[in-house]
Amino acid sequence: MRPRASALGLAVRCVYPWTSGDPWPVEDDTPAIRWGNAVHHVADNGVESVGAAAELFGLDEDEAADLAVVARDIVATRAELIAGSNVWFSERRIAYDAIRGVSRHVGEEPSESEWHGSPDLAVRHGARLLIVDWKSGRGTLGRRPSDLIQIRTYAVMVAALPEMAGVEHVDIAIGQVLNGEVHLVMDRASSAQMLTWEADLFDIARKLKRPPTPTPGPWCGGEYCPARSTCPTTLAIARAADGLAAGLPLTGPIENVNDALAMRSAIDRMREFLNGREEAVKS
């Protein structure tokens, strides 16, 4: 299984979820995910698609009204960005071969030597290329586009398309949806940055060919990992925690001296365990 561009934040640190062969759990359907999907739907299909998006993603009346406001601003922003452009496209699936450094538009599954992504908006004005990723959550507030490996990857993927030959400047932007408005945060990617990002993707591609071995780190708990339930690292952490907590009154009142003494001892051991893990993370 090839990493999508949206999952490369984890893949650059650990490729075990993609090399293990273990099945992935079904992604949770949360209100935030439904809202984000609705925003991307109207960004791609226009204001007239608000009603269909609200029904498709189960939005209530208030959310649908908010979506209509967002849709108008996204459509207006996109119209400004694409005005006078040579080439533009949105939500078009791209397959990228990180070993060869080439991209192509695809309508089917990428090959085993490729992974895929669908940039929200790509616009070419002469020698300038602009990549925009709409963000509806608060997790990207205050962050720069160059901080996000997903957007960096889109820049590399789109720039490697045949129709982008001759591009000299690449700009990447977060289209942050906040309070019914779109706020563009933009960075210019230098030639050195583009080469570094290409090298990062090349490194991931090489790691995908190696035997499945977890790479433990703070990302095991700090980022969504589809292999959490089967990864040897997370299973070992869970067993250690269960061992420390076995037979202890972890909830409710502590009603006798023996439980109090056992809990005190366990707290000391838990603190040692957590301190050790914190030191390991720092190193």
XYZ file of C-alpha atoms in Angstrom:
283
model
C 0.000 0.000 0.000
C 1.398 3.374 -1.042
C 1.218 6.373 1.283
C -1.125 9.139 0.208
C 0.363 12.614 0.315
C -1.905 13.383 3.283
C -0.284 10.555 5.301
C 3.348 11.324 4.546
C 3.742 13.183 7.848
C 3.745 9.751 9.468
C 5.450 7.881 6.624
C 8.529 10.115 6.709
C 9.037 8.951 10.311
C 7.849 5.338 10.153
C 6.759 3.264 7.154
C 5.710 0.206 9.171
C 1.953 0.755 8.568
C 2.594 0.437 4.813
C 5.129 -2.404 4.874
C 3.554 -4.645 7.539
C 0.758 -5.947 5.326
C -1.655 -5.649 8.261
C -5.225 -4.513 7.449
C -6.096 -0.976 8.487
C -9.105 -0.120 10.637
C -11.987 1.828 9.138
C -11.473 5.560 9.684
C -13.737 7.128 12.298
C -16.527 9.298 10.920
C -16.351 12.374 13.147
C -18.157 15.734 12.795
C -14.818 17.407 12.000
C -14.099 14.904 9.208
C -17.619 15.323 7.764
C -17.283 19.107 7.833
C -13.866 18.972 6.177
C -15.183 16.663 3.453
C -18.125 19.000 2.864
C -15.798 22.013 2.539
C -13.655 20.178 -0.022
C -16.777 19.087 -1.905
C -18.073 22.635 -2.371
C -14.569 23.912 -3.129
C -14.465 21.515 -6.068
C -18.115 21.695 -7.161
C -19.179 25.268 -6.424
C -21.878 27.061 -4.438
C -24.671 25.176 -6.180
C -23.426 21.935 -4.580
C -24.007 23.077 -0.972
C -27.342 21.267 -0.626
C -25.948 18.016 -2.015
C -22.875 18.283 0.207
C -24.989 18.905 3.318
C -27.071 15.812 2.571
C -24.097 13.664 1.582
C -22.101 14.446 4.738
C -25.004 14.667 7.185
C -24.819 18.366 8.087
C -27.617 20.026 10.057
C -29.336 23.257 8.966
C -26.927 25.552 10.801
C -23.911 23.717 9.377
C -25.411 23.864 5.883
C -25.895 27.635 6.247
C -22.276 28.010 7.384
C -21.175 25.855 4.453
C -22.970 28.147 2.007
C -21.004 31.127 3.352
C -17.723 29.210 3.118
C -18.526 28.028 -0.398
C -19.054 31.555 -1.677
C -15.715 32.722 -0.274
C -13.793 29.693 -1.554
C -15.289 30.056 -5.032
C -14.454 33.775 -5.080
C -10.905 33.114 -3.852
C -10.362 30.399 -6.425
C -11.675 32.639 -9.217
C -9.113 35.300 -8.266
C -6.283 32.760 -8.188
C -7.025 31.157 -11.550
C -7.773 34.372 -13.455
C -5.406 34.648 -16.433
C -3.724 31.307 -15.708
C -2.133 29.044 -18.320
C -3.144 25.814 -16.592
C -5.214 25.035 -13.505
C -6.917 22.015 -11.987
C -8.508 20.978 -8.701
C -8.830 17.610 -6.957
C -7.186 15.850 -9.889
C -5.480 12.646 -8.878
C -1.735 12.498 -9.470
C 0.594 9.507 -9.224
C 4.199 10.258 -8.340
C 7.171 7.949 -8.808
C 9.654 9.123 -6.165
C 12.470 6.947 -7.510
C 12.272 8.404 -11.014
C 10.985 11.831 -9.920
C 8.121 11.942 -12.431
C 4.351 12.441 -12.121
C 1.294 11.681 -14.211
C -2.458 12.178 -14.007
C -4.265 8.934 -13.182
C -7.824 7.693 -13.064
C -6.956 4.312 -11.595
C -4.762 2.939 -8.807
C -1.095 3.938 -9.021
C 1.434 1.211 -9.612
C 3.543 -0.249 -6.809
C 6.307 2.229 -7.602
C 4.007 5.248 -7.177
C 1.903 6.936 -4.561
C -0.903 9.343 -5.090
C -2.493 12.576 -4.000
C -5.134 15.061 -5.149
C -4.093 18.685 -4.661
C -7.040 20.921 -3.876
C -5.895 23.532 -6.380
C -2.921 23.886 -8.727
C -2.516 27.003 -10.856
C 0.193 27.935 -13.339
C 0.806 31.534 -14.348
C 3.688 31.538 -16.823
C 6.791 30.413 -14.908
C 4.992 30.496 -11.526
C 3.199 27.513 -10.015
C 0.821 27.862 -7.055
C -0.429 24.956 -4.923
C -3.327 25.588 -2.506
C -4.641 23.197 0.133
C -7.952 24.087 1.800
C -7.873 23.481 5.562
C -11.067 23.524 7.620
C -9.694 22.428 11.015
C -7.896 24.392 13.684
C -4.847 22.112 13.673
C -3.185 24.245 10.983
C -3.875 27.635 12.578
C -0.617 29.563 12.929
C 1.345 27.123 10.783
C 3.189 27.857 7.554
C 2.567 25.836 4.382
C 6.230 24.819 4.323
C 5.695 23.170 7.737
C 3.235 20.678 6.243
C 4.695 17.717 4.399
C 1.371 17.136 2.619
C 1.559 20.513 0.850
C 5.295 20.153 0.238
C 4.608 16.808 -1.416
C 1.885 18.289 -3.611
C 4.414 20.905 -4.747
C 6.889 18.209 -5.782
C 4.212 16.052 -7.425
C 2.649 18.840 -9.474
C 5.989 20.368 -10.480
C 7.000 16.943 -11.894
C 4.040 16.824 -14.318
C 4.992 17.205 -18.018
C 2.817 20.316 -18.445
C 4.770 22.075 -15.668
C 8.075 22.058 -17.577
C 9.602 25.527 -17.440
C 8.201 26.448 -14.028
C 10.766 28.570 -12.180
C 8.904 29.585 -9.018
C 6.719 27.415 -6.796
C 4.410 28.963 -4.199
C 2.505 26.855 -1.678
C -0.481 28.064 0.305
C -2.858 27.049 3.065
C -6.406 28.204 2.341
C -7.511 28.321 5.979
C -11.284 28.300 6.406
C -12.114 30.235 9.564
C -15.393 31.850 10.622
C -16.844 31.593 7.140
C -13.854 33.170 5.406
C -10.793 31.864 3.575
C -7.430 33.205 4.715
C -4.489 32.474 2.409
C -1.122 31.814 4.050
C 1.584 31.561 1.391
C 5.254 30.543 1.209
C 7.629 30.545 -1.754
C 9.540 27.289 -2.083
C 13.186 27.846 -2.947
C 15.036 25.561 -5.363
C 16.987 24.148 -2.416
C 13.771 23.364 -0.535
C 12.263 21.611 -3.550
C 15.386 19.435 -3.871
C 15.227 18.603 -0.157
C 11.554 17.662 -0.377
C 12.237 15.482 -3.405
C 15.036 13.760 -1.463
C 12.683 13.146 1.480
C 10.200 11.407 -0.810
C 13.002 9.395 -2.426
C 14.096 8.255 1.046
C 10.567 7.128 1.923
C 10.350 5.204 -1.346
C 13.562 3.335 -0.482
C 12.283 2.527 3.013
C 9.098 1.074 1.545
C 11.207 -1.658 -0.063
C 12.730 -2.781 3.250
C 11.380 -5.460 5.645
C 8.615 -4.208 7.961
C 10.326 -2.759 11.042
C 8.689 -0.167 13.337
C 10.524 3.086 14.023
C 9.401 4.084 17.535
C 9.056 7.706 18.508
C 6.637 10.333 19.805
C 4.645 9.972 16.573
C 3.415 6.577 17.863
C 0.970 8.469 20.047
C 1.103 11.968 18.632
C -0.204 11.191 15.147
C -2.902 8.876 13.893
C -1.287 5.536 13.073
C -3.417 2.917 11.275
C -1.161 0.130 12.614
C -1.572 0.965 16.299
C -3.537 -2.194 17.042
C -0.922 -4.504 15.465
C 2.419 -2.668 15.700
C 4.905 -4.438 18.041
C 5.951 -1.097 19.535
C 2.489 0.096 20.539
C 1.540 -3.398 21.747
C 4.650 -3.466 23.966
C 3.743 -0.057 25.410
C 0.214 -1.259 26.128
C 1.478 -4.434 27.817
C 3.869 -2.427 29.991
C 1.114 -0.060 31.035
C -1.273 -2.946 31.729
C 1.397 -4.664 33.819
C 1.892 -1.611 35.971
C -1.825 -1.148 36.482
C -2.822 -4.798 37.049
C -5.175 -5.250 39.990
C -5.075 -1.596 41.034
C -8.085 0.587 41.926
C -7.655 2.950 38.977
C -11.071 4.586 39.390
C -13.281 5.499 42.315
C -12.329 5.858 45.973
C -9.479 3.910 47.628
C -11.181 2.278 50.597
C -8.479 0.398 52.489
C -4.852 0.705 53.530
C -3.621 -2.173 51.368
C -5.025 -0.604 48.193
C -3.565 2.753 49.195
C -0.082 1.252 49.694
C -0.309 -0.675 46.418
C -1.427 2.430 44.578
C 1.392 4.498 46.065
C 3.947 1.921 44.940
C 2.383 1.729 41.481
C 2.389 5.509 41.116
C 6.136 5.530 41.784
C 6.685 2.797 39.182
C 4.428 4.520 36.669
C 6.314 7.761 37.187
C 9.620 5.964 36.570
C 8.169 4.357 33.444
C 6.858 7.664 32.055
C 10.060 9.528 32.911
C 12.055 6.874 31.105
C 9.852 7.142 28.043
C 10.136 10.934 28.112
C 13.923 10.710 28.181
C 13.847 8.235 25.302
C 11.726 10.664 23.285
C 14.164 13.519 23.980
C 17.138 11.447 22.882
